[in-house]
C-alpha cells in the first residue's frame, strides 16, 4: 500500500564496486531523492514510490538515473531500509540484477 516517505537518513552499503553511502532526503510527503556515489560516479536517484508492506516494512523505489556510464543501463531500485540488514535490490526486465547489503 502506498505510504509517505520517511525522514532523511543515510546508510552504507557494499557492492561489487566497493563500499558506498546513500543519502535519502524527502522532497515532500510522497517523494524524495537519493544521492549516491558508486565506483566514482555521483548520481541522484528520484524516489517515486513508497510502499508499506503487510509486515510494516516501508520500501522506496525509483530508477537509477545516471547509472549508464557505470552499468551500461538503468535499473529499478528497491531500497529496503527497514530489513535486517537493509538492502537495495536492483531490477532489470522484472528480474533481480543484483542485491547490495548494508555494510
PDB file of N, CA and C in Angstrom:
ATOM      1  N   UNK A   1       0.836  -1.162   0.000  1.00  0.00           N
ATOM      2  CA  UNK A   1       0.000   0.000   0.000  1.00  0.00           C
ATOM      3  C   UNK A   1       0.894   1.243   0.000  1.00  0.00           C
ATOM      4  N   UNK A   2       0.515   2.217  -0.767  1.00  0.00           N
ATOM      5  CA  UNK A   2       1.296   3.455  -0.850  1.00  0.00           C
ATOM      6  C   UNK A   2       1.317   4.154   0.501  1.00  0.00           C
ATOM      7  N   UNK A   3       2.473   4.731   0.833  1.00  0.00           N
ATOM      8  CA  UNK A   3       2.629   5.418   2.102  1.00  0.00           C
ATOM      9  C   UNK A   3       3.528   6.633   1.910  1.00  0.00           C
ATOM     10  N   UNK A   4       3.632   7.459   2.933  1.00  0.00           N
ATOM     11  CA  UNK A   4       4.520   8.608   2.875  1.00  0.00           C
ATOM     12  C   UNK A   4       5.964   8.156   3.094  1.00  0.00           C
ATOM     13  N   UNK A   5       6.902   8.975   2.644  1.00  0.00           N
ATOM     14  CA  UNK A   5       8.316   8.637   2.781  1.00  0.00           C
ATOM     15  C   UNK A   5       8.794   8.969   4.196  1.00  0.00           C
ATOM     16  N   UNK A   6       9.880   8.334   4.635  1.00  0.00           N
ATOM     17  CA  UNK A   6      10.411   8.606   5.972  1.00  0.00           C
ATOM     18  C   UNK A   6      11.202   9.921   6.015  1.00  0.00           C
ATOM     19  N   UNK A   7      11.675  10.265   7.199  1.00  0.00           N
ATOM     20  CA  UNK A   7      12.575  11.407   7.373  1.00  0.00           C
ATOM     21  C   UNK A   7      13.920  11.090   6.725  1.00  0.00           C
ATOM     22  N   UNK A   8      14.738  12.102   6.565  1.00  0.00           N
ATOM     23  CA  UNK A   8      16.062  11.939   5.954  1.00  0.00           C
ATOM     24  C   UNK A   8      16.895  10.911   6.723  1.00  0.00           C
ATOM     25  N   UNK A   9      17.702  10.145   5.972  1.00  0.00           N
ATOM     26  CA  UNK A   9      18.604   9.172   6.589  1.00  0.00           C
ATOM     27  C   UNK A   9      19.727   8.854   5.615  1.00  0.00           C
ATOM     28  N   UNK A  10      20.766   8.219   6.129  1.00  0.00           N
ATOM     29  CA  UNK A  10      21.849   7.718   5.272  1.00  0.00           C
ATOM     30  C   UNK A  10      22.208   6.314   5.724  1.00  0.00           C
ATOM     31  N   UNK A  11      22.665   5.509   4.778  1.00  0.00           N
ATOM     32  CA  UNK A  11      23.071   4.130   5.039  1.00  0.00           C
ATOM     33  C   UNK A  11      24.290   3.801   4.191  1.00  0.00           C
ATOM     34  N   UNK A  12      25.154   2.955   4.715  1.00  0.00           N
ATOM     35  CA  UNK A  12      26.331   2.490   3.977  1.00  0.00           C
ATOM     36  C   UNK A  12      26.056   1.089   3.435  1.00  0.00           C
ATOM     37  N   UNK A  13      26.440   0.855   2.181  1.00  0.00           N
ATOM     38  CA  UNK A  13      26.258  -0.427   1.515  1.00  0.00           C
ATOM     39  C   UNK A  13      27.583  -0.899   0.935  1.00  0.00           C
ATOM     40  N   UNK A  14      27.622  -2.172   0.581  1.00  0.00           N
ATOM     41  CA  UNK A  14      28.767  -2.735  -0.123  1.00  0.00           C
ATOM     42  C   UNK A  14      28.267  -3.448  -1.366  1.00  0.00           C
ATOM     43  N   UNK A  15      28.884  -3.142  -2.506  1.00  0.00           N
ATOM     44  CA  UNK A  15      28.546  -3.785  -3.769  1.00  0.00           C
ATOM     45  C   UNK A  15      29.815  -4.187  -4.488  1.00  0.00           C
ATOM     46  N   UNK A  16      29.704  -4.716  -5.704  1.00  0.00           N
ATOM     47  CA  UNK A  16      30.875  -5.142  -6.469  1.00  0.00           C
ATOM     48  C   UNK A  16      31.905  -4.026  -6.700  1.00  0.00           C
ATOM     49  N   UNK A  17      31.455  -2.770  -6.714  1.00  0.00           N
ATOM     50  CA  UNK A  17      32.367  -1.637  -6.912  1.00  0.00           C
ATOM     51  C   UNK A  17      33.015  -1.191  -5.611  1.00  0.00           C
ATOM     52  N   UNK A  18      32.630  -1.796  -4.491  1.00  0.00           N
ATOM     53  CA  UNK A  18      33.166  -1.413  -3.190  1.00  0.00           C
ATOM     54  C   UNK A  18      32.098  -0.759  -2.327  1.00  0.00           C
ATOM     55  N   UNK A  19      32.513  -0.162  -1.207  1.00  0.00           N
ATOM     56  CA  UNK A  19      31.550   0.463  -0.307  1.00  0.00           C
ATOM     57  C   UNK A  19      31.003   1.773  -0.879  1.00  0.00           C
ATOM     58  N   UNK A  20      29.762   2.088  -0.523  1.00  0.00           N
ATOM     59  CA  UNK A  20      29.154   3.363  -0.898  1.00  0.00           C
ATOM     60  C   UNK A  20      28.082   3.728   0.121  1.00  0.00           C
ATOM     61  N   UNK A  21      27.773   5.008   0.177  1.00  0.00           N
ATOM     62  CA  UNK A  21      26.764   5.512   1.108  1.00  0.00           C
ATOM     63  C   UNK A  21      25.657   6.181   0.321  1.00  0.00           C
ATOM     64  N   UNK A  22      24.430   5.908   0.729  1.00  0.00           N
ATOM     65  CA  UNK A  22      23.281   6.596   0.135  1.00  0.00           C
ATOM     66  C   UNK A  22      22.776   7.625   1.146  1.00  0.00           C
ATOM     67  N   UNK A  23      22.325   8.758   0.626  1.00  0.00           N
ATOM     68  CA  UNK A  23      21.734   9.820   1.445  1.00  0.00           C
ATOM     69  C   UNK A  23      20.326  10.051   0.918  1.00  0.00           C
ATOM     70  N   UNK A  24      19.317   9.710   1.729  1.00  0.00           N
ATOM     71  CA  UNK A  24      17.931   9.951   1.330  1.00  0.00           C
ATOM     72  C   UNK A  24      17.458  11.270   1.914  1.00  0.00           C
ATOM     73  N   UNK A  25      16.768  12.045   1.086  1.00  0.00           N
ATOM     74  CA  UNK A  25      16.196  13.319   1.512  1.00  0.00           C
ATOM     75  C   UNK A  25      14.780  13.416   0.946  1.00  0.00           C
ATOM     76  N   UNK A  26      13.761  13.551   1.804  1.00  0.00           N
ATOM     77  CA  UNK A  26      12.406  13.711   1.270  1.00  0.00           C
ATOM     78  C   UNK A  26      12.271  15.063   0.569  1.00  0.00           C
ATOM     79  N   UNK A  27      11.478  15.092  -0.508  1.00  0.00           N
ATOM     80  CA  UNK A  27      11.189  16.352  -1.199  1.00  0.00           C
ATOM     81  C   UNK A  27       9.784  16.836  -0.874  1.00  0.00           C
ATOM     82  N   UNK A  28       8.943  15.928  -0.447  1.00  0.00           N
ATOM     83  CA  UNK A  28       7.609  16.220   0.081  1.00  0.00           C
ATOM     84  C   UNK A  28       7.159  14.970   0.828  1.00  0.00           C
ATOM     85  N   UNK A  29       5.880  14.860   1.137  1.00  0.00           N
ATOM     86  CA  UNK A  29       5.395  13.705   1.898  1.00  0.00           C
ATOM     87  C   UNK A  29       5.499  12.388   1.138  1.00  0.00           C
ATOM     88  N   UNK A  30       5.467  12.438  -0.200  1.00  0.00           N
ATOM     89  CA  UNK A  30       5.336  11.235  -1.016  1.00  0.00           C
ATOM     90  C   UNK A  30       6.581  10.877  -1.813  1.00  0.00           C
ATOM     91  N   UNK A  31       7.524  11.806  -1.957  1.00  0.00           N
ATOM     92  CA  UNK A  31       8.671  11.609  -2.839  1.00  0.00           C
ATOM     93  C   UNK A  31       9.956  12.038  -2.155  1.00  0.00           C
ATOM     94  N   UNK A  32      11.078  11.725  -2.793  1.00  0.00           N
ATOM     95  CA  UNK A  32      12.374  12.125  -2.262  1.00  0.00           C
ATOM     96  C   UNK A  32      13.464  11.862  -3.275  1.00  0.00           C
ATOM     97  N   UNK A  33      14.696  12.131  -2.870  1.00  0.00           N
ATOM     98  CA  UNK A  33      15.861  11.875  -3.711  1.00  0.00           C
ATOM     99  C   UNK A  33      16.902  11.114  -2.899  1.00  0.00           C
ATOM    100  N   UNK A  34      17.685  10.330  -3.611  1.00  0.00           N
ATOM    101  CA  UNK A  34      18.807   9.618  -3.012  1.00  0.00           C
ATOM    102  C   UNK A  34      20.067  10.073  -3.741  1.00  0.00           C
ATOM    103  N   UNK A  35      21.004  10.632  -2.995  1.00  0.00           N
ATOM    104  CA  UNK A  35      22.309  10.981  -3.531  1.00  0.00           C
ATOM    105  C   UNK A  35      23.251   9.830  -3.212  1.00  0.00           C
ATOM    106  N   UNK A  36      23.981   9.392  -4.234  1.00  0.00           N
ATOM    107  CA  UNK A  36      24.855   8.223  -4.088  1.00  0.00           C
ATOM    108  C   UNK A  36      26.057   8.376  -5.017  1.00  0.00           C
ATOM    109  N   UNK A  37      27.188   7.828  -4.591  1.00  0.00           N
ATOM    110  CA  UNK A  37      28.372   7.766  -5.438  1.00  0.00           C
ATOM    111  C   UNK A  37      28.860   6.323  -5.417  1.00  0.00           C
ATOM    112  N   UNK A  38      28.818   5.678  -6.587  1.00  0.00           N
ATOM    113  CA  UNK A  38      29.238   4.279  -6.705  1.00  0.00           C
ATOM    114  C   UNK A  38      30.336   4.214  -7.759  1.00  0.00           C
ATOM    115  N   UNK A  39      31.442   3.587  -7.425  1.00  0.00           N
ATOM    116  CA  UNK A  39      32.539   3.446  -8.377  1.00  0.00           C
ATOM    117  C   UNK A  39      33.023   4.773  -8.915  1.00  0.00           C
ATOM    118  N   UNK A  40      32.961   5.826  -8.108  1.00  0.00           N
ATOM    119  CA  UNK A  40      33.413   7.148  -8.523  1.00  0.00           C
ATOM    120  C   UNK A  40      32.389   7.951  -9.304  1.00  0.00           C
ATOM    121  N   UNK A  41      31.218   7.375  -9.582  1.00  0.00           N
ATOM    122  CA  UNK A  41      30.158   8.069 -10.319  1.00  0.00           C
ATOM    123  C   UNK A  41      29.116   8.589  -9.338  1.00  0.00           C
ATOM    124  N   UNK A  42      28.899   9.904  -9.325  1.00  0.00           N
ATOM    125  CA  UNK A  42      27.899  10.520  -8.459  1.00  0.00           C
ATOM    126  C   UNK A  42      26.570  10.578  -9.193  1.00  0.00           C
ATOM    127  N   UNK A  43      25.513  10.130  -8.510  1.00  0.00           N
ATOM    128  CA  UNK A  43      24.187  10.079  -9.120  1.00  0.00           C
ATOM    129  C   UNK A  43      23.147  10.622  -8.144  1.00  0.00           C
ATOM    130  N   UNK A  44      21.999  11.035  -8.679  1.00  0.00           N
ATOM    131  CA  UNK A  44      20.838  11.422  -7.889  1.00  0.00           C
ATOM    132  C   UNK A  44      19.651  10.626  -8.420  1.00  0.00           C
ATOM    133  N   UNK A  45      19.139   9.753  -7.550  1.00  0.00           N
ATOM    134  CA  UNK A  45      18.004   8.923  -7.917  1.00  0.00           C
ATOM    135  C   UNK A  45      16.737   9.486  -7.288  1.00  0.00           C
ATOM    136  N   UNK A  46      15.675   9.568  -8.071  1.00  0.00           N
ATOM    137  CA  UNK A  46      14.402  10.075  -7.572  1.00  0.00           C
ATOM    138  C   UNK A  46      13.553   8.926  -7.046  1.00  0.00           C
ATOM    139  N   UNK A  47      13.108   9.076  -5.819  1.00  0.00           N
ATOM    140  CA  UNK A  47      12.201   8.101  -5.211  1.00  0.00           C
ATOM    141  C   UNK A  47      10.791   8.485  -5.650  1.00  0.00           C
ATOM    142  N   UNK A  48      10.163   7.594  -6.424  1.00  0.00           N
ATOM    143  CA  UNK A  48       8.835   7.880  -6.963  1.00  0.00           C
ATOM    144  C   UNK A  48       7.771   6.950  -6.386  1.00  0.00           C
ATOM    145  N   UNK A  49       8.202   6.036  -5.532  1.00  0.00           N
ATOM    146  CA  UNK A  49       7.259   5.073  -4.951  1.00  0.00           C
ATOM    147  C   UNK A  49       7.689   4.742  -3.523  1.00  0.00           C
ATOM    148  N   UNK A  50       6.754   4.842  -2.602  1.00  0.00           N
ATOM    149  CA  UNK A  50       6.976   4.412  -1.215  1.00  0.00           C
ATOM    150  C   UNK A  50       5.799   3.518  -0.856  1.00  0.00           C
ATOM    151  N   UNK A  51       6.097   2.271  -0.557  1.00  0.00           N
ATOM    152  CA  UNK A  51       5.052   1.295  -0.236  1.00  0.00           C
ATOM    153  C   UNK A  51       5.280   0.716   1.147  1.00  0.00           C
ATOM    154  N   UNK A  52       4.187   0.495   1.852  1.00  0.00           N
ATOM    155  CA  UNK A  52       4.270  -0.187   3.139  1.00  0.00           C
ATOM    156  C   UNK A  52       3.701  -1.584   2.965  1.00  0.00           C
ATOM    157  N   UNK A  53       4.531  -2.582   3.290  1.00  0.00           N
ATOM    158  CA  UNK A  53       4.119  -3.973   3.152  1.00  0.00           C
ATOM    159  C   UNK A  53       3.269  -4.395   4.346  1.00  0.00           C
ATOM    160  N   UNK A  54       2.635  -5.545   4.245  1.00  0.00           N
ATOM    161  CA  UNK A  54       1.799  -6.064   5.326  1.00  0.00           C
ATOM    162  C   UNK A  54       2.583  -6.220   6.630  1.00  0.00           C
ATOM    163  N   UNK A  55       3.886  -6.453   6.510  1.00  0.00           N
ATOM    164  CA  UNK A  55       4.736  -6.619   7.695  1.00  0.00           C
ATOM    165  C   UNK A  55       5.046  -5.286   8.372  1.00  0.00           C
ATOM    166  N   UNK A  56       4.717  -4.178   7.711  1.00  0.00           N
ATOM    167  CA  UNK A  56       5.018  -2.851   8.231  1.00  0.00           C
ATOM    168  C   UNK A  56       6.256  -2.227   7.612  1.00  0.00           C
ATOM    169  N   UNK A  57       7.038  -3.020   6.879  1.00  0.00           N
ATOM    170  CA  UNK A  57       8.251  -2.507   6.243  1.00  0.00           C
ATOM    171  C   UNK A  57       7.898  -1.490   5.156  1.00  0.00           C
ATOM    172  N   UNK A  58       8.654  -0.398   5.110  1.00  0.00           N
ATOM    173  CA  UNK A  58       8.493   0.606   4.062  1.00  0.00           C
ATOM    174  C   UNK A  58       9.593   0.407   3.041  1.00  0.00           C
ATOM    175  N   UNK A  59       9.222   0.364   1.762  1.00  0.00           N
ATOM    176  CA  UNK A  59      10.153   0.124   0.662  1.00  0.00           C
ATOM    177  C   UNK A  59      10.089   1.323  -0.276  1.00  0.00           C
ATOM    178  N   UNK A  60      11.257   1.909  -0.585  1.00  0.00           N
ATOM    179  CA  UNK A  60      11.340   3.039  -1.503  1.00  0.00           C
ATOM    180  C   UNK A  60      11.816   2.549  -2.862  1.00  0.00           C
ATOM    181  N   UNK A  61      11.245   3.109  -3.933  1.00  0.00           N
ATOM    182  CA  UNK A  61      11.615   2.672  -5.269  1.00  0.00           C
ATOM    183  C   UNK A  61      11.757   3.807  -6.256  1.00  0.00           C
ATOM    184  N   UNK A  62      12.519   3.543  -7.319  1.00  0.00           N
ATOM    185  CA  UNK A  62      12.719   4.502  -8.391  1.00  0.00           C
ATOM    186  C   UNK A  62      13.758   3.964  -9.364  1.00  0.00           C
ATOM    187  N   UNK A  63      14.207   4.808 -10.285  1.00  0.00           N
ATOM    188  CA  UNK A  63      15.181   4.406 -11.297  1.00  0.00           C
ATOM    189  C   UNK A  63      16.574   4.917 -10.934  1.00  0.00           C
ATOM    190  N   UNK A  64      17.584   4.162 -11.330  1.00  0.00           N
ATOM    191  CA  UNK A  64      18.976   4.538 -11.086  1.00  0.00           C
ATOM    192  C   UNK A  64      19.437   5.525 -12.164  1.00  0.00           C
ATOM    193  N   UNK A  65      18.843   6.692 -12.190  1.00  0.00           N
ATOM    194  CA  UNK A  65      19.173   7.722 -13.182  1.00  0.00           C
ATOM    195  C   UNK A  65      20.656   8.045 -13.146  1.00  0.00           C
ATOM    196  N   UNK A  66      21.279   8.061 -14.310  1.00  0.00           N
ATOM    197  CA  UNK A  66      22.685   8.403 -14.425  1.00  0.00           C
ATOM    198  C   UNK A  66      23.635   7.229 -14.308  1.00  0.00           C
ATOM    199  N   UNK A  67      23.103   6.010 -14.192  1.00  0.00           N
ATOM    200  CA  UNK A  67      23.968   4.847 -13.990  1.00  0.00           C
ATOM    201  C   UNK A  67      24.518   4.247 -15.289  1.00  0.00           C
ATOM    202  N   UNK A  68      24.134   4.765 -16.447  1.00  0.00           N
ATOM    203  CA  UNK A  68      24.572   4.181 -17.715  1.00  0.00           C
ATOM    204  C   UNK A  68      26.091   4.121 -17.870  1.00  0.00           C
ATOM    205  N   UNK A  69      26.858   5.175 -17.507  1.00  0.00           N
ATOM    206  CA  UNK A  69      28.317   5.074 -17.660  1.00  0.00           C
ATOM    207  C   UNK A  69      28.939   3.970 -16.801  1.00  0.00           C
ATOM    208  N   UNK A  70      28.307   3.640 -15.694  1.00  0.00           N
ATOM    209  CA  UNK A  70      28.831   2.636 -14.777  1.00  0.00           C
ATOM    210  C   UNK A  70      28.357   1.230 -15.139  1.00  0.00           C
ATOM    211  N   UNK A  71      27.052   1.087 -15.391  1.00  0.00           N
ATOM    212  CA  UNK A  71      26.458  -0.237 -15.575  1.00  0.00           C
ATOM    213  C   UNK A  71      25.918  -0.473 -16.985  1.00  0.00           C
ATOM    214  N   UNK A  72      26.073   0.475 -17.878  1.00  0.00           N
ATOM    215  CA  UNK A  72      25.569   0.392 -19.260  1.00  0.00           C
ATOM    216  C   UNK A  72      24.051   0.267 -19.316  1.00  0.00           C
ATOM    217  N   UNK A  73      23.375   0.662 -18.251  1.00  0.00           N
ATOM    218  CA  UNK A  73      21.913   0.573 -18.208  1.00  0.00           C
ATOM    219  C   UNK A  73      21.404   1.335 -16.989  1.00  0.00           C
ATOM    220  N   UNK A  74      20.089   1.507 -16.929  1.00  0.00           N
ATOM    221  CA  UNK A  74      19.403   1.995 -15.736  1.00  0.00           C
ATOM    222  C   UNK A  74      18.599   0.834 -15.173  1.00  0.00           C
ATOM    223  N   UNK A  75      18.443   0.825 -13.865  1.00  0.00           N
ATOM    224  CA  UNK A  75      17.708  -0.244 -13.194  1.00  0.00           C
ATOM    225  C   UNK A  75      16.674   0.356 -12.254  1.00  0.00           C
ATOM    226  N   UNK A  76      15.642  -0.412 -11.998  1.00  0.00           N
ATOM    227  CA  UNK A  76      14.696  -0.051 -10.947  1.00  0.00           C
ATOM    228  C   UNK A  76      15.346  -0.467  -9.629  1.00  0.00           C
ATOM    229  N   UNK A  77      15.366   0.443  -8.649  1.00  0.00           N
ATOM    230  CA  UNK A  77      15.896   0.072  -7.345  1.00  0.00           C
ATOM    231  C   UNK A  77      14.766  -0.060  -6.334  1.00  0.00           C
ATOM    232  N   UNK A  78      14.973  -0.939  -5.402  1.00  0.00           N
ATOM    233  CA  UNK A  78      14.043  -1.186  -4.305  1.00  0.00           C
ATOM    234  C   UNK A  78      14.879  -1.091  -3.027  1.00  0.00           C
ATOM    235  N   UNK A  79      14.775   0.034  -2.336  1.00  0.00           N
ATOM    236  CA  UNK A  79      15.537   0.255  -1.118  1.00  0.00           C
ATOM    237  C   UNK A  79      14.727  -0.251   0.072  1.00  0.00           C
ATOM    238  N   UNK A  80      15.200  -1.334   0.653  1.00  0.00           N
ATOM    239  CA  UNK A  80      14.530  -1.982   1.783  1.00  0.00           C
ATOM    240  C   UNK A  80      15.310  -1.616   3.047  1.00  0.00           C
ATOM    241  N   UNK A  81      15.118  -0.369   3.503  1.00  0.00           N
ATOM    242  CA  UNK A  81      15.940   0.161   4.583  1.00  0.00           C
ATOM    243  C   UNK A  81      15.546  -0.342   5.959  1.00  0.00           C
ATOM    244  N   UNK A  82      14.369  -0.938   6.104  1.00  0.00           N
ATOM    245  CA  UNK A  82      13.974  -1.446   7.420  1.00  0.00           C
ATOM    246  C   UNK A  82      14.191  -2.959   7.537  1.00  0.00           C
ATOM    247  N   UNK A  83      14.716  -3.597   6.483  1.00  0.00           N
ATOM    248  CA  UNK A  83      15.080  -5.006   6.577  1.00  0.00           C
ATOM    249  C   UNK A  83      16.315  -5.142   7.475  1.00  0.00           C
ATOM    250  N   UNK A  84      16.565  -6.337   7.958  1.00  0.00           N
ATOM    251  CA  UNK A  84      17.747  -6.568   8.791  1.00  0.00           C
ATOM    252  C   UNK A  84      18.629  -7.624   8.129  1.00  0.00           C
ATOM    253  N   UNK A  85      19.723  -7.262   7.511  1.00  0.00           N
ATOM    254  CA  UNK A  85      20.217  -5.896   7.328  1.00  0.00           C
ATOM    255  C   UNK A  85      19.511  -5.210   6.155  1.00  0.00           C
ATOM    256  N   UNK A  86      19.551  -3.881   6.108  1.00  0.00           N
ATOM    257  CA  UNK A  86      18.975  -3.160   4.962  1.00  0.00           C
ATOM    258  C   UNK A  86      19.629  -3.619   3.659  1.00  0.00           C
ATOM    259  N   UNK A  87      18.868  -3.540   2.579  1.00  0.00           N
ATOM    260  CA  UNK A  87      19.425  -3.911   1.276  1.00  0.00           C
ATOM    261  C   UNK A  87      18.804  -3.082   0.169  1.00  0.00           C
ATOM    262  N   UNK A  88      19.515  -3.036  -0.949  1.00  0.00           N
ATOM    263  CA  UNK A  88      18.995  -2.439  -2.178  1.00  0.00           C
ATOM    264  C   UNK A  88      18.954  -3.540  -3.218  1.00  0.00           C
ATOM    265  N   UNK A  89      17.776  -3.760  -3.788  1.00  0.00           N
ATOM    266  CA  UNK A  89      17.623  -4.681  -4.922  1.00  0.00           C
ATOM    267  C   UNK A  89      17.575  -3.853  -6.187  1.00  0.00           C
ATOM    268  N   UNK A  90      18.302  -4.298  -7.171  1.00  0.00           N
ATOM    269  CA  UNK A  90      18.303  -3.662  -8.478  1.00  0.00           C
ATOM    270  C   UNK A  90      17.619  -4.617  -9.455  1.00  0.00           C
ATOM    271  N   UNK A  91      16.586  -4.116 -10.120  1.00  0.00           N
ATOM    272  CA  UNK A  91      15.778  -4.931 -11.030  1.00  0.00           C
ATOM    273  C   UNK A  91      15.997  -4.490 -12.473  1.00  0.00           C
ATOM    274  N   UNK A  92      16.133  -5.458 -13.369  1.00  0.00           N
ATOM    275  CA  UNK A  92      16.184  -5.213 -14.805  1.00  0.00           C
ATOM    276  C   UNK A  92      15.265  -6.190 -15.499  1.00  0.00           C
ATOM    277  N   UNK A  93      14.323  -5.689 -16.262  1.00  0.00           N
ATOM    278  CA  UNK A  93      13.383  -6.527 -17.011  1.00  0.00           C
ATOM    279  C   UNK A  93      12.692  -7.560 -16.103  1.00  0.00           C
ATOM    280  N   UNK A  94      12.211  -7.095 -14.951  1.00  0.00           N
ATOM    281  CA  UNK A  94      11.442  -7.888 -13.987  1.00  0.00           C
ATOM    282  C   UNK A  94      12.246  -9.029 -13.358  1.00  0.00           C
ATOM    283  N   UNK A  95      13.581  -8.922 -13.385  1.00  0.00           N
ATOM    284  CA  UNK A  95      14.468  -9.914 -12.790  1.00  0.00           C
ATOM    285  C   UNK A  95      15.445  -9.168 -11.880  1.00  0.00           C
ATOM    286  N   UNK A  96      15.730  -9.721 -10.712  1.00  0.00           N
ATOM    287  CA  UNK A  96      16.705  -9.094  -9.827  1.00  0.00           C
ATOM    288  C   UNK A  96      18.077  -9.198 -10.471  1.00  0.00           C
ATOM    289  N   UNK A  97      18.696  -8.041 -10.735  1.00  0.00           N
ATOM    290  CA  UNK A  97      20.020  -7.985 -11.341  1.00  0.00           C
ATOM    291  C   UNK A  97      21.091  -8.189 -10.268  1.00  0.00           C
ATOM    292  N   UNK A  98      20.886  -7.528  -9.107  1.00  0.00           N
ATOM    293  CA  UNK A  98      21.820  -7.697  -8.003  1.00  0.00           C
ATOM    294  C   UNK A  98      21.205  -7.164  -6.723  1.00  0.00           C
ATOM    295  N   UNK A  99      21.787  -7.553  -5.586  1.00  0.00           N
ATOM    296  CA  UNK A  99      21.393  -7.040  -4.273  1.00  0.00           C
ATOM    297  C   UNK A  99      22.643  -6.597  -3.554  1.00  0.00           C
ATOM    298  N   UNK A 100      22.601  -5.384  -2.999  1.00  0.00           N
ATOM    299  CA  UNK A 100      23.693  -4.876  -2.180  1.00  0.00           C
ATOM    300  C   UNK A 100      23.181  -4.757  -0.751  1.00  0.00           C
ATOM    301  N   UNK A 101      23.962  -5.266   0.196  1.00  0.00           N
ATOM    302  CA  UNK A 101      23.559  -5.263   1.604  1.00  0.00           C
ATOM    303  C   UNK A 101      24.266  -4.147   2.361  1.00  0.00           C
ATOM    304  N   UNK A 102      23.609  -3.682   3.423  1.00  0.00           N
ATOM    305  CA  UNK A 102      24.207  -2.643   4.272  1.00  0.00           C
ATOM    306  C   UNK A 102      25.511  -3.151   4.861  1.00  0.00           C
ATOM    307  N   UNK A 103      26.476  -2.246   4.943  1.00  0.00           N
ATOM    308  CA  UNK A 103      27.802  -2.586   5.470  1.00  0.00           C
ATOM    309  C   UNK A 103      27.772  -2.655   6.991  1.00  0.00           C
TER     310      UNK A 103
END
